[in-house]
Short mmCIF file of C-alpha atoms in Angstrom, two decimals:
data_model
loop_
_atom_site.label_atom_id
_atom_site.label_comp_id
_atom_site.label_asym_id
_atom_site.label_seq_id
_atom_site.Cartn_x
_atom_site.Cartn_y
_atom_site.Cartn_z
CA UNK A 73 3.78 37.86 11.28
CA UNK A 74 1.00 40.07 11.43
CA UNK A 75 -0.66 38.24 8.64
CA UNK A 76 -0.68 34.79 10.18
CA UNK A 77 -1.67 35.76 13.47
CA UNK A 78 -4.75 37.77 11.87
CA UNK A 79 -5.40 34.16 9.93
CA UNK A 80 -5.11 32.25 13.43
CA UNK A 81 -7.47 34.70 14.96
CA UNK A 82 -10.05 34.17 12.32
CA UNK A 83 -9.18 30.54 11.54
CA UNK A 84 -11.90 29.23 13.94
CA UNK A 85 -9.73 25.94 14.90
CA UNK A 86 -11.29 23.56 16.85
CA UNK A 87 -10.11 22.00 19.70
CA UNK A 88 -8.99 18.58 18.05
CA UNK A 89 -7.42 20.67 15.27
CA UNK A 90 -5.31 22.68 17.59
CA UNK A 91 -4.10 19.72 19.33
CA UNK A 92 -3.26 17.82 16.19
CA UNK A 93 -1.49 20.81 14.65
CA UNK A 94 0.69 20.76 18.11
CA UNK A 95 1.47 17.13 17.78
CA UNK A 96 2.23 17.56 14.18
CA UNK A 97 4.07 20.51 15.01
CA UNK A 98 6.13 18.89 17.84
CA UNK A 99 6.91 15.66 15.22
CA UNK A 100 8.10 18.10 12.70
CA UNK A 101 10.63 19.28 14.98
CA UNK A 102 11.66 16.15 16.70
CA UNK A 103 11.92 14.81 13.05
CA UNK A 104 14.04 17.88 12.45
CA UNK A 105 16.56 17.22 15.27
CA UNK A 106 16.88 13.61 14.35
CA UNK A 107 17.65 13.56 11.02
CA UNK A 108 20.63 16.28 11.69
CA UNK A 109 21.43 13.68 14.30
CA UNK A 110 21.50 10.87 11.90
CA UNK A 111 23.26 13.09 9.37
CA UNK A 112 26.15 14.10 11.86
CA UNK A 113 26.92 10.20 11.77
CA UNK A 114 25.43 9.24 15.19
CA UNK A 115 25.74 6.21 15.41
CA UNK A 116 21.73 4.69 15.22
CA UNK A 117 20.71 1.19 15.97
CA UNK A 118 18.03 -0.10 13.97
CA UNK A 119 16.56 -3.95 15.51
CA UNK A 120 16.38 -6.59 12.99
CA UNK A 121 13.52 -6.93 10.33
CA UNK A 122 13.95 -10.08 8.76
CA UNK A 123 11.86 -9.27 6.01
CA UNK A 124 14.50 -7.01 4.55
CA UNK A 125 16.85 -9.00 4.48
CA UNK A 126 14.84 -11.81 2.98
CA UNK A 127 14.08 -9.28 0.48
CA UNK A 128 17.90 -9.14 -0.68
CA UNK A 129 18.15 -12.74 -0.50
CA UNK A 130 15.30 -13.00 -3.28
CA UNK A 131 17.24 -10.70 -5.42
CA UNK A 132 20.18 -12.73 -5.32
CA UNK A 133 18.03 -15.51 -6.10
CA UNK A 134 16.40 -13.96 -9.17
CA UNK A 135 19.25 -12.96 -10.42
CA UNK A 136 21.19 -16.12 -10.03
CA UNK A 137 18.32 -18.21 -11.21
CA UNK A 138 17.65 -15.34 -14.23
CA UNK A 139 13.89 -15.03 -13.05
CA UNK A 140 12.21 -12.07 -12.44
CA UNK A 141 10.24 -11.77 -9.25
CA UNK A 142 6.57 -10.33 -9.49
CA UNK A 143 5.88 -7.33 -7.44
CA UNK A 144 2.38 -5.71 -6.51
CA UNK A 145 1.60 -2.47 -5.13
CA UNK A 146 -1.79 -2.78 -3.86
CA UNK A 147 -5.12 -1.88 -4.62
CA UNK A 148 -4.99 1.71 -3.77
CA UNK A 149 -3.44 4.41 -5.73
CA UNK A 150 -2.08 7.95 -4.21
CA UNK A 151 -5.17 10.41 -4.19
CA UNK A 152 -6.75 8.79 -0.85
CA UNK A 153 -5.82 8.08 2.50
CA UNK A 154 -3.36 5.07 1.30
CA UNK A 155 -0.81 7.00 -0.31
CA UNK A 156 2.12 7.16 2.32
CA UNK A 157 0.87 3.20 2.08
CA UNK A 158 1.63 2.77 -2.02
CA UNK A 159 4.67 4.93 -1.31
CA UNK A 160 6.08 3.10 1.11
CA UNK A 161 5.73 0.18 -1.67
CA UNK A 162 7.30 2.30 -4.47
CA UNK A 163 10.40 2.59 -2.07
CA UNK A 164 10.79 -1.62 -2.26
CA UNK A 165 10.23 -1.39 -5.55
CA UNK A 166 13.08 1.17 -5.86
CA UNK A 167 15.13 -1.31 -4.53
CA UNK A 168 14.01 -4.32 -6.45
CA UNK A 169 14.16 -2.33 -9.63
CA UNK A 170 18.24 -1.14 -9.11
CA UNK A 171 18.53 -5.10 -8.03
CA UNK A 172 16.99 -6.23 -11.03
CA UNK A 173 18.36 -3.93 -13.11
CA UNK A 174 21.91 -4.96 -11.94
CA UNK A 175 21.25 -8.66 -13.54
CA UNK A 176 18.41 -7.40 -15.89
CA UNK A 177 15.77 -9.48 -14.18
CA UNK A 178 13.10 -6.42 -14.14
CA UNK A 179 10.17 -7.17 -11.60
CA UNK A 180 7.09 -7.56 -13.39
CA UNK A 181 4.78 -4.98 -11.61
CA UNK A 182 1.37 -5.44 -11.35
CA UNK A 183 -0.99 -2.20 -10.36
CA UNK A 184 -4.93 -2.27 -10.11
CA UNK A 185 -4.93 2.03 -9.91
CA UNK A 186 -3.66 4.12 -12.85
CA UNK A 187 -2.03 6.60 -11.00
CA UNK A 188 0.68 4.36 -10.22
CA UNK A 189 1.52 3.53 -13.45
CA UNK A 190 4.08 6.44 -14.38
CA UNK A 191 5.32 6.02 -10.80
CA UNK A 192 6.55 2.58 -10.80
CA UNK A 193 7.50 3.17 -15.08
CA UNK A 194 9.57 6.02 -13.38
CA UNK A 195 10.96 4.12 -11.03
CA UNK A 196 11.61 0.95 -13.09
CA UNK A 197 13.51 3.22 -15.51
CA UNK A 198 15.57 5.26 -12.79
CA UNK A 199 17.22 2.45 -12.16
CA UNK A 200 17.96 1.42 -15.63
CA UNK A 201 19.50 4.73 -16.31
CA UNK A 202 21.28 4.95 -13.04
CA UNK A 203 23.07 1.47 -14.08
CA UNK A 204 23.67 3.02 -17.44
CA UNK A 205 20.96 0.75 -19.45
CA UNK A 206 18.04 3.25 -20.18
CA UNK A 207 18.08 1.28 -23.55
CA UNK A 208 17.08 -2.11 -21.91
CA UNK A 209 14.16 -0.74 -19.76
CA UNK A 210 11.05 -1.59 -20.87
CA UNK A 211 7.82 -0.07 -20.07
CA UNK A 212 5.71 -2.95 -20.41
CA UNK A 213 7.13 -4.53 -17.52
CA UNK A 214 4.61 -2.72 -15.60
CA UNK A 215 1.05 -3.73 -15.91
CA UNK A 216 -2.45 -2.24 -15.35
CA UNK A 217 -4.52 -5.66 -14.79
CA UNK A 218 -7.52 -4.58 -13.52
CA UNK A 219 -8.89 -1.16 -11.50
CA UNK A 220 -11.44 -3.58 -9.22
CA UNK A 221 -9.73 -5.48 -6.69
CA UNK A 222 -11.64 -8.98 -7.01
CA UNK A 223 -10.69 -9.01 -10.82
CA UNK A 224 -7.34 -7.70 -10.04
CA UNK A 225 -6.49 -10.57 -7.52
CA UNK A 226 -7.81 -12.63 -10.44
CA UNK A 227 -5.34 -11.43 -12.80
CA UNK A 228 -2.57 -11.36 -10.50
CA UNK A 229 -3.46 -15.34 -9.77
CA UNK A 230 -3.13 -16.07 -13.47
CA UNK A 231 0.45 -14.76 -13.16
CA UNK A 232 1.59 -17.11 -10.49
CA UNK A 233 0.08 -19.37 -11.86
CA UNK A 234 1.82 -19.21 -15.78
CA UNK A 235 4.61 -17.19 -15.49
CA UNK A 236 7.39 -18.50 -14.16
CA UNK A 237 9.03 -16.17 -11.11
CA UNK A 238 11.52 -15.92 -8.34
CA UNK A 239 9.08 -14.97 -5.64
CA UNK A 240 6.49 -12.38 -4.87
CA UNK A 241 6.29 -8.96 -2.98
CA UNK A 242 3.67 -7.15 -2.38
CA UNK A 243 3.69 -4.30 -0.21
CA UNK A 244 0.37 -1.74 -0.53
CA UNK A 245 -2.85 -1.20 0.67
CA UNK A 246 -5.07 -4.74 -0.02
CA UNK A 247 -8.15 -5.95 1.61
CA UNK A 248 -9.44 -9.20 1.61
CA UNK A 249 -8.59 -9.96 -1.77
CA UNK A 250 -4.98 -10.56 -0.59
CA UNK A 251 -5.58 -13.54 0.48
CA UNK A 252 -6.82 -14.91 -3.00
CA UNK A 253 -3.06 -13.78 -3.88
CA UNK A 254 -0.96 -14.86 -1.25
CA UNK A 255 -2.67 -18.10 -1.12
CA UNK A 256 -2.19 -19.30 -4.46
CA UNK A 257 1.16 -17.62 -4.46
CA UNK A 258 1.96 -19.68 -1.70
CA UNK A 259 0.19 -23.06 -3.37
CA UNK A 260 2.77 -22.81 -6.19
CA UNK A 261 5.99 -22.53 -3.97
CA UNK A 262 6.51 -18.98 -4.51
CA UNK A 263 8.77 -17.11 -1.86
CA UNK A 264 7.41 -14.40 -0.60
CA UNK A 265 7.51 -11.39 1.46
CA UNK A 266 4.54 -8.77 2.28
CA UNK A 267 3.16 -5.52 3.61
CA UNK A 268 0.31 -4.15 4.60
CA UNK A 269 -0.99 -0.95 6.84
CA UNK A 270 -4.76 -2.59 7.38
CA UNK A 271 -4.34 -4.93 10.72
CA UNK A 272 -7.66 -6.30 8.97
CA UNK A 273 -5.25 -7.72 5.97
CA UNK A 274 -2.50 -8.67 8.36
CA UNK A 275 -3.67 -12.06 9.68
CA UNK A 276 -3.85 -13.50 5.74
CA UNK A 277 -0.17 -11.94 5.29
CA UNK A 278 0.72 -14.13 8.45
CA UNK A 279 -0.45 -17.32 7.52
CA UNK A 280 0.65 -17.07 3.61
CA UNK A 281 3.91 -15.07 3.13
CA UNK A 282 7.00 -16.17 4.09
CA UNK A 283 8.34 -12.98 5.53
CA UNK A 284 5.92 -10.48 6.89
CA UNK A 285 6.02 -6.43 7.59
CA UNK A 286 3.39 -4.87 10.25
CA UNK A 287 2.01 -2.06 9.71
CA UNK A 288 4.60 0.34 9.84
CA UNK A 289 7.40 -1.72 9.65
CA UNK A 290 6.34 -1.23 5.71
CA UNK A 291 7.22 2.74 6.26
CA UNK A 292 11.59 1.64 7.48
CA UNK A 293 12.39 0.44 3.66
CA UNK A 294 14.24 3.31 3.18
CA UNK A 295 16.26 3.13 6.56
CA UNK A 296 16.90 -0.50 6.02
CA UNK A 297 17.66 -0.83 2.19
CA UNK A 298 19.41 2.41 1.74
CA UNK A 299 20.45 3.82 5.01
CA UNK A 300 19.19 7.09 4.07
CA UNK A 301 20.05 9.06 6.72
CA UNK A 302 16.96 10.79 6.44
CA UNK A 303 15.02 7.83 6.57
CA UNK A 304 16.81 6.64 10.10
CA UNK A 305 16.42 10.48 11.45
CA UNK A 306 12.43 9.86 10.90
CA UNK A 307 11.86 6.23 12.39
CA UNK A 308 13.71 7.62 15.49
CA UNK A 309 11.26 10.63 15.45
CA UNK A 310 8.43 8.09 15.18
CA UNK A 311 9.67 6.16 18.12
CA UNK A 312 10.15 9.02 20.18
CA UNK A 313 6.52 10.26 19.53
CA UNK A 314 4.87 6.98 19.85
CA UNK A 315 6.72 6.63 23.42
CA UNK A 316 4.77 10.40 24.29
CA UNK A 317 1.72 9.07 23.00
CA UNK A 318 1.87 6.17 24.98
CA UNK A 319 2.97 8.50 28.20
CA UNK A 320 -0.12 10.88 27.30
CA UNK A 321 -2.42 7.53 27.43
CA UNK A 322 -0.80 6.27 30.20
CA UNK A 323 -1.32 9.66 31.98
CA UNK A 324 -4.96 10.25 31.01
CA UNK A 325 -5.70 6.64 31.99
CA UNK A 326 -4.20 7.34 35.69
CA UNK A 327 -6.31 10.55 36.43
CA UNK A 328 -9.31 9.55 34.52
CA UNK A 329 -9.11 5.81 37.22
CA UNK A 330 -8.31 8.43 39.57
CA UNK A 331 -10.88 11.06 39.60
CA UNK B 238 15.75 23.37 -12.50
CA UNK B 239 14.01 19.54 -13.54
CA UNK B 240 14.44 18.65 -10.09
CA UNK B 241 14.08 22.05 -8.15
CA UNK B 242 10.62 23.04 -10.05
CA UNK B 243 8.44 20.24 -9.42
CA UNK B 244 9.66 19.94 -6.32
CA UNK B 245 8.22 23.57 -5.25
CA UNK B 246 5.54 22.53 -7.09
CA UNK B 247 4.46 19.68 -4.96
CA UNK B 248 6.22 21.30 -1.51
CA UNK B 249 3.78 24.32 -2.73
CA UNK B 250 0.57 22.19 -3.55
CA UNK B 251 0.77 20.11 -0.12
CA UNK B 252 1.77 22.96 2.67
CA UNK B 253 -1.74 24.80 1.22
CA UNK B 254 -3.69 21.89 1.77
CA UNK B 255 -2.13 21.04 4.90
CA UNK B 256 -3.22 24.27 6.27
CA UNK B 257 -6.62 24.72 4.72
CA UNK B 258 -6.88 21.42 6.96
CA UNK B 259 -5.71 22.94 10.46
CA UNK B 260 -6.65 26.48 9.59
CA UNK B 261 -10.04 27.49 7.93
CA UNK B 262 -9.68 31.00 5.48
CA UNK B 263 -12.11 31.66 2.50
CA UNK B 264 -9.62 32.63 0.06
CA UNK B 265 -6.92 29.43 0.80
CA UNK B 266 -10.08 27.07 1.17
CA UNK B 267 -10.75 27.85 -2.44
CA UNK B 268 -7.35 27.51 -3.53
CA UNK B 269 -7.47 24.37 -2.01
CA UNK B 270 -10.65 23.02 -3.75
CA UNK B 271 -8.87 24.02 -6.91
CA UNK B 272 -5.55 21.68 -6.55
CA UNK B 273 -7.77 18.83 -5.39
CA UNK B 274 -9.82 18.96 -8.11
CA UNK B 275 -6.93 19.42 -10.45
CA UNK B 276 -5.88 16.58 -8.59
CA UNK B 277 -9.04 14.39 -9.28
CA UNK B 278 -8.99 15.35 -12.75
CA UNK B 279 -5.36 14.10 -13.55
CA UNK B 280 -6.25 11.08 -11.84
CA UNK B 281 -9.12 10.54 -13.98
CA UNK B 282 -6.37 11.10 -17.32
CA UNK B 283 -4.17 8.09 -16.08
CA UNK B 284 -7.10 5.71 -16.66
CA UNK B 285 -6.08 6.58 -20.38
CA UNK B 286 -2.84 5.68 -19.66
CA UNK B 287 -4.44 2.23 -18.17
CA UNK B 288 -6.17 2.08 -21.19
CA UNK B 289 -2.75 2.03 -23.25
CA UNK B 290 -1.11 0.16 -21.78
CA UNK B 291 -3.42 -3.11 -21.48
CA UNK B 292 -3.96 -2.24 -25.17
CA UNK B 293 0.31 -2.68 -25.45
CA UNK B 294 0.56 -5.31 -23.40
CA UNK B 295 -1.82 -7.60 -24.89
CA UNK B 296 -0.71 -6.15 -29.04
CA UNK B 297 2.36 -7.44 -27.77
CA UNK B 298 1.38 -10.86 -26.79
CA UNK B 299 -0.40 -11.64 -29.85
CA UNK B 300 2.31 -10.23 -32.19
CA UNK B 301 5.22 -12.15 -30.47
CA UNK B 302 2.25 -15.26 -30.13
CA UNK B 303 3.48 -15.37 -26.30
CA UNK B 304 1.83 -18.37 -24.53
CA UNK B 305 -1.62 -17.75 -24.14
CA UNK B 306 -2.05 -15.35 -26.71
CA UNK B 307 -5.21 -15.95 -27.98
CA UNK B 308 -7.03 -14.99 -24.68
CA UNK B 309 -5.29 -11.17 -25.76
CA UNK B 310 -8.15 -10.61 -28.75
CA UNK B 311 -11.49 -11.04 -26.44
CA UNK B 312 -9.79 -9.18 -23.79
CA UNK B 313 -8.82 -6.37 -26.29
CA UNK B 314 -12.53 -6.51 -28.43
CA UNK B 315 -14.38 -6.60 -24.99
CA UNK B 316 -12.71 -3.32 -23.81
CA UNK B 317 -13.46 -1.64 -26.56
CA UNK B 318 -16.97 -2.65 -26.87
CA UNK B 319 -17.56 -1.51 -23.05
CA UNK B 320 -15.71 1.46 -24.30
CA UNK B 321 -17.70 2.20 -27.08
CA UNK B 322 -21.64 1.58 -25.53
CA UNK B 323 -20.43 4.26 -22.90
CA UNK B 324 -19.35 6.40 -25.50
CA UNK B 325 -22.53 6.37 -27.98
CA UNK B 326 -24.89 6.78 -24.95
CA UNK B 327 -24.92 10.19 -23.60
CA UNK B 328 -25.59 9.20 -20.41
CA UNK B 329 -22.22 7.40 -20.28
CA UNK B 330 -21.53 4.71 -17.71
CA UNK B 331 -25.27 5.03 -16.58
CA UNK B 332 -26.10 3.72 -20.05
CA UNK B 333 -28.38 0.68 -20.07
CA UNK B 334 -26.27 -0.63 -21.60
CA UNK B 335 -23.05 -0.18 -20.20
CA UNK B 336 -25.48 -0.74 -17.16
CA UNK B 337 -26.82 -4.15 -18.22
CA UNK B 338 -23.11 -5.31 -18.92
CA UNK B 339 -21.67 -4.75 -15.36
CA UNK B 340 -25.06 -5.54 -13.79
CA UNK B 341 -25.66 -8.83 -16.05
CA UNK B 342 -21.83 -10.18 -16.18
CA UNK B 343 -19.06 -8.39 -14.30
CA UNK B 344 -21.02 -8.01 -11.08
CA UNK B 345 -21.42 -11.87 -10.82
CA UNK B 346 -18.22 -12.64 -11.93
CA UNK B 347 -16.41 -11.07 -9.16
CA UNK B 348 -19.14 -12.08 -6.65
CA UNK B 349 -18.19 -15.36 -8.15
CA UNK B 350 -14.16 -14.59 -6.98
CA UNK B 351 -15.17 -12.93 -3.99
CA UNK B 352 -17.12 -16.74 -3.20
CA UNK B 353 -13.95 -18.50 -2.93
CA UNK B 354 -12.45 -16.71 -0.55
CA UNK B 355 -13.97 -18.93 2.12
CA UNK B 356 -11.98 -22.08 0.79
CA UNK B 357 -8.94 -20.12 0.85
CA UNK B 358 -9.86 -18.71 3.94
CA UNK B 359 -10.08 -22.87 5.14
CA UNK B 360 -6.89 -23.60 3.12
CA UNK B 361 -4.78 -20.49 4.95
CA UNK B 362 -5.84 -21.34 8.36
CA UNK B 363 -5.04 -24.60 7.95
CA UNK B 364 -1.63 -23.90 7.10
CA UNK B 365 -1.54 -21.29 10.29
CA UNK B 366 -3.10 -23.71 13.00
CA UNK B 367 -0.57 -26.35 11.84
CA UNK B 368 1.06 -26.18 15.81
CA UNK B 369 4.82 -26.14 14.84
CA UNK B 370 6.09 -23.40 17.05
CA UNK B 371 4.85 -21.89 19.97
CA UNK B 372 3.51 -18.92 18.18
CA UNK B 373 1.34 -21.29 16.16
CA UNK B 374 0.58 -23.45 19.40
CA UNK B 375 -1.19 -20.24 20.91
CA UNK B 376 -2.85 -19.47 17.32
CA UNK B 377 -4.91 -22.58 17.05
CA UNK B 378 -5.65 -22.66 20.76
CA UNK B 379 -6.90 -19.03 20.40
CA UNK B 380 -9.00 -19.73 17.10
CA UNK B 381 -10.61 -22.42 18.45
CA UNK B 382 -11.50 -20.51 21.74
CA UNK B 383 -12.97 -17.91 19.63
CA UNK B 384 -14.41 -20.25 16.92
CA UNK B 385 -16.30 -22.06 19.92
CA UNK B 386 -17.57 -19.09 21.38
CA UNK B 387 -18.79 -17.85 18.25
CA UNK B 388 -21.53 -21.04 17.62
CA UNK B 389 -24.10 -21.99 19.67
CA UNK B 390 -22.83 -24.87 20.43
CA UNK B 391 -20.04 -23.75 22.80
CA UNK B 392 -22.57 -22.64 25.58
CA UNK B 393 -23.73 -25.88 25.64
CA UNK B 394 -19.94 -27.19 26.33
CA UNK B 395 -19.02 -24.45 28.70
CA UNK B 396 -20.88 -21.58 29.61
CA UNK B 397 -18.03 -19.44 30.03
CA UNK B 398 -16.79 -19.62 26.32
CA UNK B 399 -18.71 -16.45 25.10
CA UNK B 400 -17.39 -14.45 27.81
CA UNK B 401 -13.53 -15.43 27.13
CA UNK B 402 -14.18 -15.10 23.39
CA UNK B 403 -15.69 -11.83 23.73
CA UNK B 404 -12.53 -10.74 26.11
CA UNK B 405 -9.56 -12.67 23.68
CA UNK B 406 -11.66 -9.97 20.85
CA UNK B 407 -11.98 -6.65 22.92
CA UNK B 408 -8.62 -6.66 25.08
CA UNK B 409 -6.18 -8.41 23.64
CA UNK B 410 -6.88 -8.36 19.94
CA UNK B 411 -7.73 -4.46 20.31
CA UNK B 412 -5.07 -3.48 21.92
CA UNK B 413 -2.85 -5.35 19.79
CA UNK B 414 -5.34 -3.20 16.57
CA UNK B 415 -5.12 0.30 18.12
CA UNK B 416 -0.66 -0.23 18.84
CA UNK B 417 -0.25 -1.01 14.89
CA UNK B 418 -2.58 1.88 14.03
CA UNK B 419 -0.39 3.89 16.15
CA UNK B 420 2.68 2.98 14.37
CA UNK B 421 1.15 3.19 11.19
CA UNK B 422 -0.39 6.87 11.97
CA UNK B 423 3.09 8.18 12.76
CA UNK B 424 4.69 6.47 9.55
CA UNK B 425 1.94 8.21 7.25
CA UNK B 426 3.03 11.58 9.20
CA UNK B 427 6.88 11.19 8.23
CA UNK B 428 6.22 9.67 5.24
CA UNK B 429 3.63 13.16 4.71
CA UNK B 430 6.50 15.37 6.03
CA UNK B 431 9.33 13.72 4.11
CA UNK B 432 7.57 14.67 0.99
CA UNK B 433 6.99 18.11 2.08
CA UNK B 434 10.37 18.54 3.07
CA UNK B 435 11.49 17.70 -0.23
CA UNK B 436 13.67 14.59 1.24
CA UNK B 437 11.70 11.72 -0.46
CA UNK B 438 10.52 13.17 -4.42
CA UNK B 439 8.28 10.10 -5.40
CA UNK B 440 7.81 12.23 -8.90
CA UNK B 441 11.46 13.44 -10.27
CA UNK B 442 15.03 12.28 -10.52
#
């Protein structure tokens, strides 16, 4: 104790820091209390996302139909300020990959950083050897087309565009290049659902994919697909906090029109 | 012990940079610098990774002769090549030559790409201003508010159209910006404290 209050005294935080470690401390706890809330089986209602669900429809479909579907996970890798991004698209793929491995249609995934290629080989093969078929995974399933996004849009068009799929996902961090993607994607019929944190990317995920997630709708997957109870605890902390932010806004907005 | 280990590892690892960032101390801001640039440098090793696998990917193709296939040998002889000039000049990617190849043919290329983005731009918004809902209905009316108030032209057909585009950009379309960045702030913080908590393990079983 005496250790960390001789650290605080000579830590020098600033103002802004002190506040944001008292939000972040605040969240911890209210993340804390809800996901002992969600574990103790309260009930929790989550509102409909209908990209979810459109997400297990295209399984069905690619396994019925014996296509794989293509999934990408951005532009972005996870040493920057997109990671919780890219890992909010490694939990889709998660799902698509114990989907696909339960009627071996494996998602061909496409990645423009190499960091995320052992991640999405991991998670590919996780659910090969959770099903009890490590001997049908196949590593190659996962590709490294290109680490610039222009040329990775290109080679990402030259899949839809040859290979034949059951739809597209892609759930990451993308700028404008997205639209090169989605748009030819959605030229050749292709179903598809995406996800993006950038509101600057959002508007060409409106007009081309067929189910959207906004901003951090993108960060429920695991409350939604799984029901992780975890998950559910920690979108009902976010909602709690983003109902005090709005409070505090509201609040400062009042005095400062005030005074 | 597979699980547990690199679990502490990473719990470990991201609690000390977490509180280098809130709380400044010599000795933890240097143990800090050293896990991000252990970081940075095992990022840098998955590019040879990258490098494999486009090599398997494309052995594969022209072994099984998979449609296409003979695209796979330029792909595979131009990588190397690149490879190669950056590797016999010791100034490495600022090479003249490696230089003079991204400067002389990649560059334009993807400016090329990057080009025709403004026909799929047309093509998207197209699709989007197509009025089939009501959603859609206030789209195009909206676009062409702020399309008209962008061009000189729309002073000329009411003098008020800069003014309401310049409102439609800064009140409702910012507002609408700064809620989403909201939400997407607080999802990076659980998603951040879920992996320090050791409830979502991105890296093990």
């Amino acid at each position: 104790m005496r250790t960390i209050l001789y650290i605080l005294r000579t830590s020098s935080m600033s103002q802004m820091q002190g506040l944001a470690l008292g939000l972040f401390l605040l969240f911890f706890l209210l993340m804390t209390i809800c996901i002992d809330r969600a574990k103790a089986g309260r009930r929790i209602s989550l509102r409909s996302i209908p990209a979810f669900a459109a997400l297990r429809e295209l399984m069905d479909r690619a396994i019925e139909s014996g296509r794989s579907p293509h999934f990408s996970l951005g532009v972005k890798g996870i040493e920057g300020k997109d990671t919780a991004t890219t890992l909010a698209g490694l939990t889709m793929l998660e799902h698509v990959s114990d989907r696909g491995a339960v009627g071996d249609v494996p998602p061909m995934v496409t990645v423009a950083d190499p960091t995320l290629l052992p991640l999405a080989q991991d998670a590919l093969r996780r659910a090969y050897t959770r099903r009890g078929l490590a001997e049908r995974y196949d590593p190659g399933r996962v590709r490294l087309v290109a680490p610039e996004p222009t040329a990775y849009a290109t080679g990402v068009m030259d899949i839809f565009e040859h290979e034949k799929l059951a739809g597209n996902v892609m759930v990451g961090a993308f700028g404008d290049e997205y639209l090169l993607m989605g748009e030819t994607a959605a030229k050749k019929g292709l179903s598809q659902i995406a996800g993006a944190a950038d509101p600057q990317t959002l508007p060409f995920i409106f007009t081309t994919a067929d189910e959207n997630l906004v901003g951090e709708e993108i960060y429920a997957a695991g409350a939604y697909l799984y029901s992780w109870p975890e998950h559910i605890g920690s979108l009902l902390a976010q909602d709690w906090m983003r109902a005090l932010i709005a409070l505090i806004i509201l609040i400062g907005v009042i005095i400062k029109s005030l005074y | 012990m597979k699980r547990i280990l690199p679990m502490a590892i990473a719990i470990a690892a991201g609690l000390i940079v977490l509180t280098d960032f809130f709380i400044y101390n010599p000795q933890l801001h240097a143990l800090q610098q050293i896990l991000v640039d252990w970081a940075l440098i095992l990022a840098a090793f998955t590019f040879i990774l990258g490098l494999f696998n486009v090599l398997t990917v494309h052995f594969k193709r022209i072994k099984a002769r998979q449609p296409r296939w003979r695209y796979s040998p330029f792909l595979i002889v131009a990588m190397i090549a690149v490879l190669v000039f950056g590797l016999l000049d010791f100034r490495g990617p600022e090479g003249s030559m490696v230089r003079g190849i991204f400067w002389n043919l990649i560059f334009p290329v993807q400016a090329t790409i990057a080009s025709l983005l403004a026909f799929y731009v047309a093509s998207a918004a197209y699709r989007a201003f197509r009025a089939r809902s009501l959603e859609s209905t206030v789209v195009l009316a909206v676009g062409i508010i702020v399309l008209l108030g962008q061009v000189p032209v729309g002073v000329y057909l009411w003098d008020r159209l800069p003014m309401i585009k310049t409102w439609i950009l800064e009140v409702p379309t910012t507002a609408g910006a700064r809620g989403i960045i909201l939400g997407v702030a607080l999802g990076t913080v659980a998603t951040g404290l879920r992996v320090l908590l050791g409830i979502d393990h991105p890296y093990s079983e």
